[in-house]
PDB file of C-alpha atoms in Angstrom:
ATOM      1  CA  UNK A 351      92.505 112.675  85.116  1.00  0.00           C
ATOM      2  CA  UNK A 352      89.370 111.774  83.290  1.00  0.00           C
ATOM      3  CA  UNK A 353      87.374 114.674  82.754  1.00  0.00           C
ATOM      4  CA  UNK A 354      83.849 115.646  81.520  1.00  0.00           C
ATOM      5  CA  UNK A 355      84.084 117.054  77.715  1.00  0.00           C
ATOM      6  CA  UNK A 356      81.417 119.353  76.086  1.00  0.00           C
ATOM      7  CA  UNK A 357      80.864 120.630  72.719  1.00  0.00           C
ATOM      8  CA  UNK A 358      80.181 123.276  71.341  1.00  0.00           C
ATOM      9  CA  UNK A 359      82.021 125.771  73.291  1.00  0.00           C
ATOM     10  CA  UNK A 360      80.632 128.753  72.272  1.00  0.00           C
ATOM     11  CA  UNK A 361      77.091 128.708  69.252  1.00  0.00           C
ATOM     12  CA  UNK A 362      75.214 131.775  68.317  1.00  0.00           C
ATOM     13  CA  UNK A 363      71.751 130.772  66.951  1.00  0.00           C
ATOM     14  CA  UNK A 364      69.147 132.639  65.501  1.00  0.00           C
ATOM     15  CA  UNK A 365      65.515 132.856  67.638  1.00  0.00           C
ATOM     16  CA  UNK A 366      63.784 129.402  66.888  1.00  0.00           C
ATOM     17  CA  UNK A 367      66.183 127.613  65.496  1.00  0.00           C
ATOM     18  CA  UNK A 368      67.409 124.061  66.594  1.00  0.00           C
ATOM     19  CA  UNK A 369      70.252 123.745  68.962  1.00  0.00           C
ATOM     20  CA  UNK A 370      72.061 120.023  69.909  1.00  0.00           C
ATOM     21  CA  UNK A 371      74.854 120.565  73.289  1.00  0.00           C
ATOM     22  CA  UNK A 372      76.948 117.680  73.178  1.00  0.00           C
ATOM     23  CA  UNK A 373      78.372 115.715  76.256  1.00  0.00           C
ATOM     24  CA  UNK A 374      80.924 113.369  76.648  1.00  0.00           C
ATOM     25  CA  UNK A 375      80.773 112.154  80.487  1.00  0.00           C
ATOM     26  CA  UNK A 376      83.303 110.443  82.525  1.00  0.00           C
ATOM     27  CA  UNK A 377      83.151 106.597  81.260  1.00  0.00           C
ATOM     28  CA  UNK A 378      82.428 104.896  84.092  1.00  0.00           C
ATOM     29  CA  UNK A 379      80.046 106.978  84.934  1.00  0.00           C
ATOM     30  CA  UNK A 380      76.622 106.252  84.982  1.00  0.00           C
ATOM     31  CA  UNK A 381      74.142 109.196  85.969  1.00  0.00           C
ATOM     32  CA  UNK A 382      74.173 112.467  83.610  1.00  0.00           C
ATOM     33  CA  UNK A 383      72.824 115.542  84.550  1.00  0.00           C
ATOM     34  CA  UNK A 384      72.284 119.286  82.555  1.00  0.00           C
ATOM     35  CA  UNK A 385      72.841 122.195  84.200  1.00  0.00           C
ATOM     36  CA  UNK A 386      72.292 125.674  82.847  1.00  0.00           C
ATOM     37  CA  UNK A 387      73.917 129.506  84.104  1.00  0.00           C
ATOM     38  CA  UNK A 388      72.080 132.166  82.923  1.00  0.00           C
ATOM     39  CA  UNK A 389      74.522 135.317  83.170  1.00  0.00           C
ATOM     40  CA  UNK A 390      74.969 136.491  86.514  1.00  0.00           C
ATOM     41  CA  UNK A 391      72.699 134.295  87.810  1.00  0.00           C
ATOM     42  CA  UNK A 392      72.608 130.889  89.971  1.00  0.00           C
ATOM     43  CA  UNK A 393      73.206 126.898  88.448  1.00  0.00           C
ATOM     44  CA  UNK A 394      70.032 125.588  87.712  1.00  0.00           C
ATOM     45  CA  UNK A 395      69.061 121.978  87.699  1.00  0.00           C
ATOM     46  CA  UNK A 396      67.604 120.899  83.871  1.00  0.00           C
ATOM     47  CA  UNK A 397      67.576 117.501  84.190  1.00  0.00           C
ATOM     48  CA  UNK A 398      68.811 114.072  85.575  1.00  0.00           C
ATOM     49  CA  UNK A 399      69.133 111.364  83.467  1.00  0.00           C
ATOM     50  CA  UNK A 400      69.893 107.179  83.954  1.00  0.00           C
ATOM     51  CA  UNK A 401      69.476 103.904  82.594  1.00  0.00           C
ATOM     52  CA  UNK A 402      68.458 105.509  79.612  1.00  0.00           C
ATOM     53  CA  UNK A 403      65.706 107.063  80.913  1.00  0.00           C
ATOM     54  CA  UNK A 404      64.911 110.525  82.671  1.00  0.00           C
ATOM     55  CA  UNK A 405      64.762 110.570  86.111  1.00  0.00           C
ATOM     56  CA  UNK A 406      64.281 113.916  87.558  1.00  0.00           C
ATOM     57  CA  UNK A 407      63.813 117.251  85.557  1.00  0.00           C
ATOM     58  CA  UNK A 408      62.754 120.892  86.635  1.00  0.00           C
ATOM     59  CA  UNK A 409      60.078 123.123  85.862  1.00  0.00           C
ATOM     60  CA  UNK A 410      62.448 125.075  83.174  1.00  0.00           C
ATOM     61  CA  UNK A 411      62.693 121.315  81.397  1.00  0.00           C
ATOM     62  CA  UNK A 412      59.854 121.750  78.989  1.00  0.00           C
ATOM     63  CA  UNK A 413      58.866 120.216  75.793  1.00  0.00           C
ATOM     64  CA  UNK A 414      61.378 122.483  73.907  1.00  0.00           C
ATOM     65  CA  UNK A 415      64.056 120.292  75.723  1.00  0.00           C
ATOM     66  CA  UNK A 416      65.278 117.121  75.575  1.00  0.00           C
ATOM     67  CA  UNK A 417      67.843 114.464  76.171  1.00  0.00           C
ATOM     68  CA  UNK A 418      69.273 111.637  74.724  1.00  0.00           C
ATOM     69  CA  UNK A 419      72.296 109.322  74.953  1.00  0.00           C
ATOM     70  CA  UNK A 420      72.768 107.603  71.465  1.00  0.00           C
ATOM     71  CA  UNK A 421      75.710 105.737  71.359  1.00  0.00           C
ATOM     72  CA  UNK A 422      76.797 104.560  74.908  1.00  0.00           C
ATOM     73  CA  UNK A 423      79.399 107.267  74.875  1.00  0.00           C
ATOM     74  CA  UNK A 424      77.647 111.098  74.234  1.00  0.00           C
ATOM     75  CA  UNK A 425      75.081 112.564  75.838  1.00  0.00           C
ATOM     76  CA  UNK A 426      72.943 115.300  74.222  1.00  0.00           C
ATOM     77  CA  UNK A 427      70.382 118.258  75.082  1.00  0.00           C
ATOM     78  CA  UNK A 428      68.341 119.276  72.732  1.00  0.00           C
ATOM     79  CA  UNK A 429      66.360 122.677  72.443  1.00  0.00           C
ATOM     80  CA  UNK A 430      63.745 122.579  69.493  1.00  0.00           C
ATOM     81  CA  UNK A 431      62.583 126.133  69.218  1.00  0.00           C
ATOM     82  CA  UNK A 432      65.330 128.645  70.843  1.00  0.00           C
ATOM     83  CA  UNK A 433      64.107 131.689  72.536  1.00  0.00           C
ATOM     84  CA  UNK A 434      66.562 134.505  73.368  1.00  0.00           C
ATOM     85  CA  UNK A 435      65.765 133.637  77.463  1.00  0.00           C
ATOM     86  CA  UNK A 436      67.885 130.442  76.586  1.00  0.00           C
ATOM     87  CA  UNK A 437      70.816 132.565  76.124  1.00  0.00           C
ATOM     88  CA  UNK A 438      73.477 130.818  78.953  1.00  0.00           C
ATOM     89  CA  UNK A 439      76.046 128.743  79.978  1.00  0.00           C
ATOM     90  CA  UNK A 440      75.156 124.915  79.766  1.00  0.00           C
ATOM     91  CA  UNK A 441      76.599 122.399  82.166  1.00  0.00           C
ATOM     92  CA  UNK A 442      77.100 118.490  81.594  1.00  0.00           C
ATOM     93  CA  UNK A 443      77.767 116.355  84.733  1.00  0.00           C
ATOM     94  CA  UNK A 444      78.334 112.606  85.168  1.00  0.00           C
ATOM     95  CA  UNK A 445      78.781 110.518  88.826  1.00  0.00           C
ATOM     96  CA  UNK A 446      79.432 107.008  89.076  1.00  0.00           C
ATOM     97  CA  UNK A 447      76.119 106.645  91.484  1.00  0.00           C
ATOM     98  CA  UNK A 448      72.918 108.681  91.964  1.00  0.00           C
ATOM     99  CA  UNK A 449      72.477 109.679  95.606  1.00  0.00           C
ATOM    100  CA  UNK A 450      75.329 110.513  97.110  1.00  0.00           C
ATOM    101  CA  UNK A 451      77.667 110.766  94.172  1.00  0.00           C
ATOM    102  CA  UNK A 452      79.407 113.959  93.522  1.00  0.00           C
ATOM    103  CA  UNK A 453      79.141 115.146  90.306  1.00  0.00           C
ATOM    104  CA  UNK A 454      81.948 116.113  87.841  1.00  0.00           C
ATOM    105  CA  UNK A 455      81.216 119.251  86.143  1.00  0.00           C
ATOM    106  CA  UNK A 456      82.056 120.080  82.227  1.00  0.00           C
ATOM    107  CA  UNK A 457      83.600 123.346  81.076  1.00  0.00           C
ATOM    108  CA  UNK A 458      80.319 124.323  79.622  1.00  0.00           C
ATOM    109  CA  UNK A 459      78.592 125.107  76.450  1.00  0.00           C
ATOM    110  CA  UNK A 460      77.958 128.744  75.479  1.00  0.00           C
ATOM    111  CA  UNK A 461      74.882 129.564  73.971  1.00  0.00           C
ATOM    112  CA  UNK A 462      73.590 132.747  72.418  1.00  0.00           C
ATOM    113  CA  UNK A 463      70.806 133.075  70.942  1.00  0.00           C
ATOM    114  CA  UNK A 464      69.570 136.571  68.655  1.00  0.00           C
TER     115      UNK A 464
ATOM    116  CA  UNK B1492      66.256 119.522  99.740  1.00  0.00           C
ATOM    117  CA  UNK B1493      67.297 122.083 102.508  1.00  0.00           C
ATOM    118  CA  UNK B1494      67.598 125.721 102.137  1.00  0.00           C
ATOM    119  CA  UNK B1495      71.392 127.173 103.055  1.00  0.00           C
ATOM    120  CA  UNK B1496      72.824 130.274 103.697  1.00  0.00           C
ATOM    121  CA  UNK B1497      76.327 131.638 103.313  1.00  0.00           C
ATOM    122  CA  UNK B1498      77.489 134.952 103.181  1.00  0.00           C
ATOM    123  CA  UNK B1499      77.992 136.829  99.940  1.00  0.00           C
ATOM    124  CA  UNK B1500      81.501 137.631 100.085  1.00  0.00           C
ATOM    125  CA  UNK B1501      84.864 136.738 102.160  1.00  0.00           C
ATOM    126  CA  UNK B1502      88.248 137.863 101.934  1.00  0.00           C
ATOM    127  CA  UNK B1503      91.172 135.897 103.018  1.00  0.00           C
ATOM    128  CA  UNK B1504      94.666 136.207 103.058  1.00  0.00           C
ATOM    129  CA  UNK B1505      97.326 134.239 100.767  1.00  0.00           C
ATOM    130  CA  UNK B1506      98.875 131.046 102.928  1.00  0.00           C
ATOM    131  CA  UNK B1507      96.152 131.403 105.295  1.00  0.00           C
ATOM    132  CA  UNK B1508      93.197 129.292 106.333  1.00  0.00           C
ATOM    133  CA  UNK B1509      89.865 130.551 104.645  1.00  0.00           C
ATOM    134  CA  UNK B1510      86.643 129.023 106.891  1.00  0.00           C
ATOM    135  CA  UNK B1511      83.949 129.421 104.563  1.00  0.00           C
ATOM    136  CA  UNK B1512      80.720 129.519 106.858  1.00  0.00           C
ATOM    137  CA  UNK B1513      76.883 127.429 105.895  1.00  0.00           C
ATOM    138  CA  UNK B1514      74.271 127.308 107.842  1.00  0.00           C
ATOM    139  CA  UNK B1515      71.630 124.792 107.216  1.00  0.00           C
ATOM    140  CA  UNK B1516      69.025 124.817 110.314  1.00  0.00           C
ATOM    141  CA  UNK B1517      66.724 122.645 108.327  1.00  0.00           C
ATOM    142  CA  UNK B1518      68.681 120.393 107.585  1.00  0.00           C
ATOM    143  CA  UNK B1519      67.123 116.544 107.560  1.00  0.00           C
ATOM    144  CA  UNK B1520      68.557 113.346 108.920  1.00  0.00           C
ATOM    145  CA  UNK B1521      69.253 111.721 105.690  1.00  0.00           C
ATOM    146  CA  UNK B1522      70.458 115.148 103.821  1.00  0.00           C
ATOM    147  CA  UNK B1523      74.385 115.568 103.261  1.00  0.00           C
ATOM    148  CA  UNK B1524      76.390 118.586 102.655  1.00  0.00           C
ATOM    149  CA  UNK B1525      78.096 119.066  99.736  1.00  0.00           C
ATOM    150  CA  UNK B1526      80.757 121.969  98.691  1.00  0.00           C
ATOM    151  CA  UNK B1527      81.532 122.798  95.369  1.00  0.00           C
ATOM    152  CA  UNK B1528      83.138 125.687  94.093  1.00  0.00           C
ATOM    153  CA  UNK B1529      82.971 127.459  90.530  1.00  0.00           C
ATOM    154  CA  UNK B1530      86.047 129.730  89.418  1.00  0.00           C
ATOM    155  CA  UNK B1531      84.973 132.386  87.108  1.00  0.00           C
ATOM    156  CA  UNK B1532      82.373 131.022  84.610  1.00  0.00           C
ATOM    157  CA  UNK B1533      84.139 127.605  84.573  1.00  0.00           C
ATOM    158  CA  UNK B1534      82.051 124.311  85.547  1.00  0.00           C
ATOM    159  CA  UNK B1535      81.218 124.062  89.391  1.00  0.00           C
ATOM    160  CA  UNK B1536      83.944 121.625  90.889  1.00  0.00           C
ATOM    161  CA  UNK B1537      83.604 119.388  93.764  1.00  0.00           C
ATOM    162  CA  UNK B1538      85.092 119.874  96.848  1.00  0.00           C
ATOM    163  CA  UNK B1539      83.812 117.484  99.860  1.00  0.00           C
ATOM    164  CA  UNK B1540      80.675 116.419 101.509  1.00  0.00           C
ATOM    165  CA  UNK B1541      79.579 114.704 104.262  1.00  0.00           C
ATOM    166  CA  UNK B1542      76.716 113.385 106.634  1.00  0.00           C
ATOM    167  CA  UNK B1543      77.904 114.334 110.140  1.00  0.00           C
ATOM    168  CA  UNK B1544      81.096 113.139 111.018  1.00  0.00           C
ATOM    169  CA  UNK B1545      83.967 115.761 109.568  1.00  0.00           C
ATOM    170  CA  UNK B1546      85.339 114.992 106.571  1.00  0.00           C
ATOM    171  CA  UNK B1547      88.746 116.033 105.034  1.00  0.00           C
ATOM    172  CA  UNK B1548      90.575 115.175 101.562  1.00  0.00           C
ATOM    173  CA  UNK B1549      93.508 116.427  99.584  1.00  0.00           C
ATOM    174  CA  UNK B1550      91.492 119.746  98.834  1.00  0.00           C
ATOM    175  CA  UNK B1551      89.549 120.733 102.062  1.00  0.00           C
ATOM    176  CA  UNK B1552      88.282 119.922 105.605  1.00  0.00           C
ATOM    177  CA  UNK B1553      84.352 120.168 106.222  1.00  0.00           C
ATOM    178  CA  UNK B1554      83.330 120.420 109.854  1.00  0.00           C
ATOM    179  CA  UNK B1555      80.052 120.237 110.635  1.00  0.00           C
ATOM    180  CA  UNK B1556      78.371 121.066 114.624  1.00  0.00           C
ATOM    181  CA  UNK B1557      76.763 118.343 116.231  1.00  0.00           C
ATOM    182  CA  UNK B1558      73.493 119.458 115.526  1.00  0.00           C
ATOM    183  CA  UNK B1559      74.253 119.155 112.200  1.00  0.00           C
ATOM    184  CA  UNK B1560      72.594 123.149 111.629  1.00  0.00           C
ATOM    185  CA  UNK B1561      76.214 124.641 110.179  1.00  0.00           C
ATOM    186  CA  UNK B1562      79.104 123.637 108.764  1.00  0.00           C
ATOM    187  CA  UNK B1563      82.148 125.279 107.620  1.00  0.00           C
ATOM    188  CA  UNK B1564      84.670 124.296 104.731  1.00  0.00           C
ATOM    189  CA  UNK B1565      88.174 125.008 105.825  1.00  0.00           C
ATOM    190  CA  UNK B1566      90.715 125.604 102.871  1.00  0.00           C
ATOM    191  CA  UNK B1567      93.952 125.030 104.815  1.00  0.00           C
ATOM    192  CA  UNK B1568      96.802 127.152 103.168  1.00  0.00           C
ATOM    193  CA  UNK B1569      94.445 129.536 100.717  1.00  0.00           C
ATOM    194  CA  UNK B1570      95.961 130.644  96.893  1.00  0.00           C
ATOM    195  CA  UNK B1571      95.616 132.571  94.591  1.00  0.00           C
ATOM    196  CA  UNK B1572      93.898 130.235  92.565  1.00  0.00           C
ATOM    197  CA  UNK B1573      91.194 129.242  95.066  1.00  0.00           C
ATOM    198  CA  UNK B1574      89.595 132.806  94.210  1.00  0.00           C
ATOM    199  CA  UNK B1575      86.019 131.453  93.250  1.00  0.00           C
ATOM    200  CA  UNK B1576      82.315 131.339  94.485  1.00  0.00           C
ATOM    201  CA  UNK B1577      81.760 128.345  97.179  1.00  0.00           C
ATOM    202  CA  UNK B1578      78.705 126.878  97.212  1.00  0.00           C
ATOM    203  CA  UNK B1579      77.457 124.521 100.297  1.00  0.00           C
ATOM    204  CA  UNK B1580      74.360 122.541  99.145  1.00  0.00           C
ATOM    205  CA  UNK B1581      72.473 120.163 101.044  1.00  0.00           C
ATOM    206  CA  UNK B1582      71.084 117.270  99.327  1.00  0.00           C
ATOM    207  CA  UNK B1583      69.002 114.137 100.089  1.00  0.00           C
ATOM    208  CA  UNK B1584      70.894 111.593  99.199  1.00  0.00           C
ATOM    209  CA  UNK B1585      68.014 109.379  97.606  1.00  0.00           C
ATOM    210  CA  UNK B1586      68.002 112.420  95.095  1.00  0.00           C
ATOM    211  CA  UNK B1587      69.329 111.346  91.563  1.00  0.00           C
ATOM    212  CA  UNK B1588      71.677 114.326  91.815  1.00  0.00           C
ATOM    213  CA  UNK B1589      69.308 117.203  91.647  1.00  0.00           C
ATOM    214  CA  UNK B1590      71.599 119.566  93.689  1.00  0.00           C
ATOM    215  CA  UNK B1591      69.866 123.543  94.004  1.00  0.00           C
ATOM    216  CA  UNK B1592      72.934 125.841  94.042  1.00  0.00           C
ATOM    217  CA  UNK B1593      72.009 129.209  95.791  1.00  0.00           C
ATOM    218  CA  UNK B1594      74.524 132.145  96.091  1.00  0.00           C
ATOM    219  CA  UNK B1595      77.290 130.794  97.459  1.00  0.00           C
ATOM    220  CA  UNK B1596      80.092 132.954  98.937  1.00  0.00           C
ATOM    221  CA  UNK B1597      82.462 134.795  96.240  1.00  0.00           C
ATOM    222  CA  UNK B1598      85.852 134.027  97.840  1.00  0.00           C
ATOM    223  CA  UNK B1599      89.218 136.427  97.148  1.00  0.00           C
ATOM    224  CA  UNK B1600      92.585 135.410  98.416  1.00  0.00           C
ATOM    225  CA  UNK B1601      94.474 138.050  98.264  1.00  0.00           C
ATOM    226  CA  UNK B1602      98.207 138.307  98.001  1.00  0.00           C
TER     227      UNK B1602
END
């Protein structure tokens, strides 16, 4: 069953540095999404992403963040400046349409950050 | 998109039907509800969703009143393995897949 792939599983990071999750989404799919879990707390909406171009992102989406799909296949978020509050869980999610499409969930990226 | 509320925790039986409760009294015309459920810290996984009518698939039934104000997920033969926080969401479906998760209700089949 085609599934939604993310790497790294698990990065440590020092305070300010650079951080690139990595996504691979369902192939036919064509509307990404990021997610994030901060322990112990709810899923939070980052970001929606289609046609190459953002289309939705929350109020935690700031100019630290961003996202980019570079070859037709990945799908990336990038943090420029980590702060320890970034500590979490990271979700990917692809569905073939916007709207009503369910979305199919990653395992998740780890991310600590000291 | 329409707030929800479940309760925090149910308990249910192994081989017998967990009915996972939403309700959704704001609910608009053109919003759908969606389940999903997340097992331990794993990625949230999709259940069902639907508009009004009820819905069912391989994994779960969704009923939803007539007034469209609650729903309930029915998992038909509960395991072990369905042990995991259910989430009902309701979500305008011109939205390009923002979906708010809230609580959700911490399911535990029990043997």
């Amino acid at each position: 069953e085609p599934e939604v792939t993310q790497t790294p599983s698990h990065q440590v990071t020092q305070m300010g540095q650079e951080v690139i999750l990595r996504c691979v989404p369902i192939s036919n799919h064509l509307y990404f999404y990021w997610y994030r879990q901060i322990l112990g707390q709810k899923v939070e909406f980052l970001v929606s992403f289609y046609n190459n171009e953002i289309s939705e992102k929350s109020e935690i989406f700031d100019d630290q963040f961003s996202v980019e799909r570079p070859d037709g296949s990945n799908f990336t978020l990038k943090i420029r400046s980590t702060k320890l509050e970034d500590s979490a869980m990271y979700f990917c999610a692809s569905s073939v349409r916007g709207g009503t499409g369910e979305l199919f969930f990653g395992e998740g990226s780890r991310l600590t950050v000291l | 998109d329409a707030k929800t509320t479940q309760p925090p925790s149910m308990d249910c039986a192994e081989g017998r039907a967990a009915n996972l409760p939403c309700n959704h009294s704001t609910i608009s015309g053109n919003e759908y509800v969606y389940w999903y459920r997340q097992i331990h810290s794993q990625g949230p996984q999709y259940i069902i969703h639907g508009l009004k009518n009820n819905e069912t698939n391989e994994m779960a039934s969704l009923i939803i009143t007539e007034d469209r104000k609650s729903s309930t997920l029915i998992l038909p033969h509960a395991t072990l393995r369905d042990t995991a926080v259910y989430y009902c969401i309701v979500r305008v479906n011109t939205n390009a897949g923002k979906s708010t998760f809230g609580d959700g209700t911490t399911l535990t089949v029990k043997p």
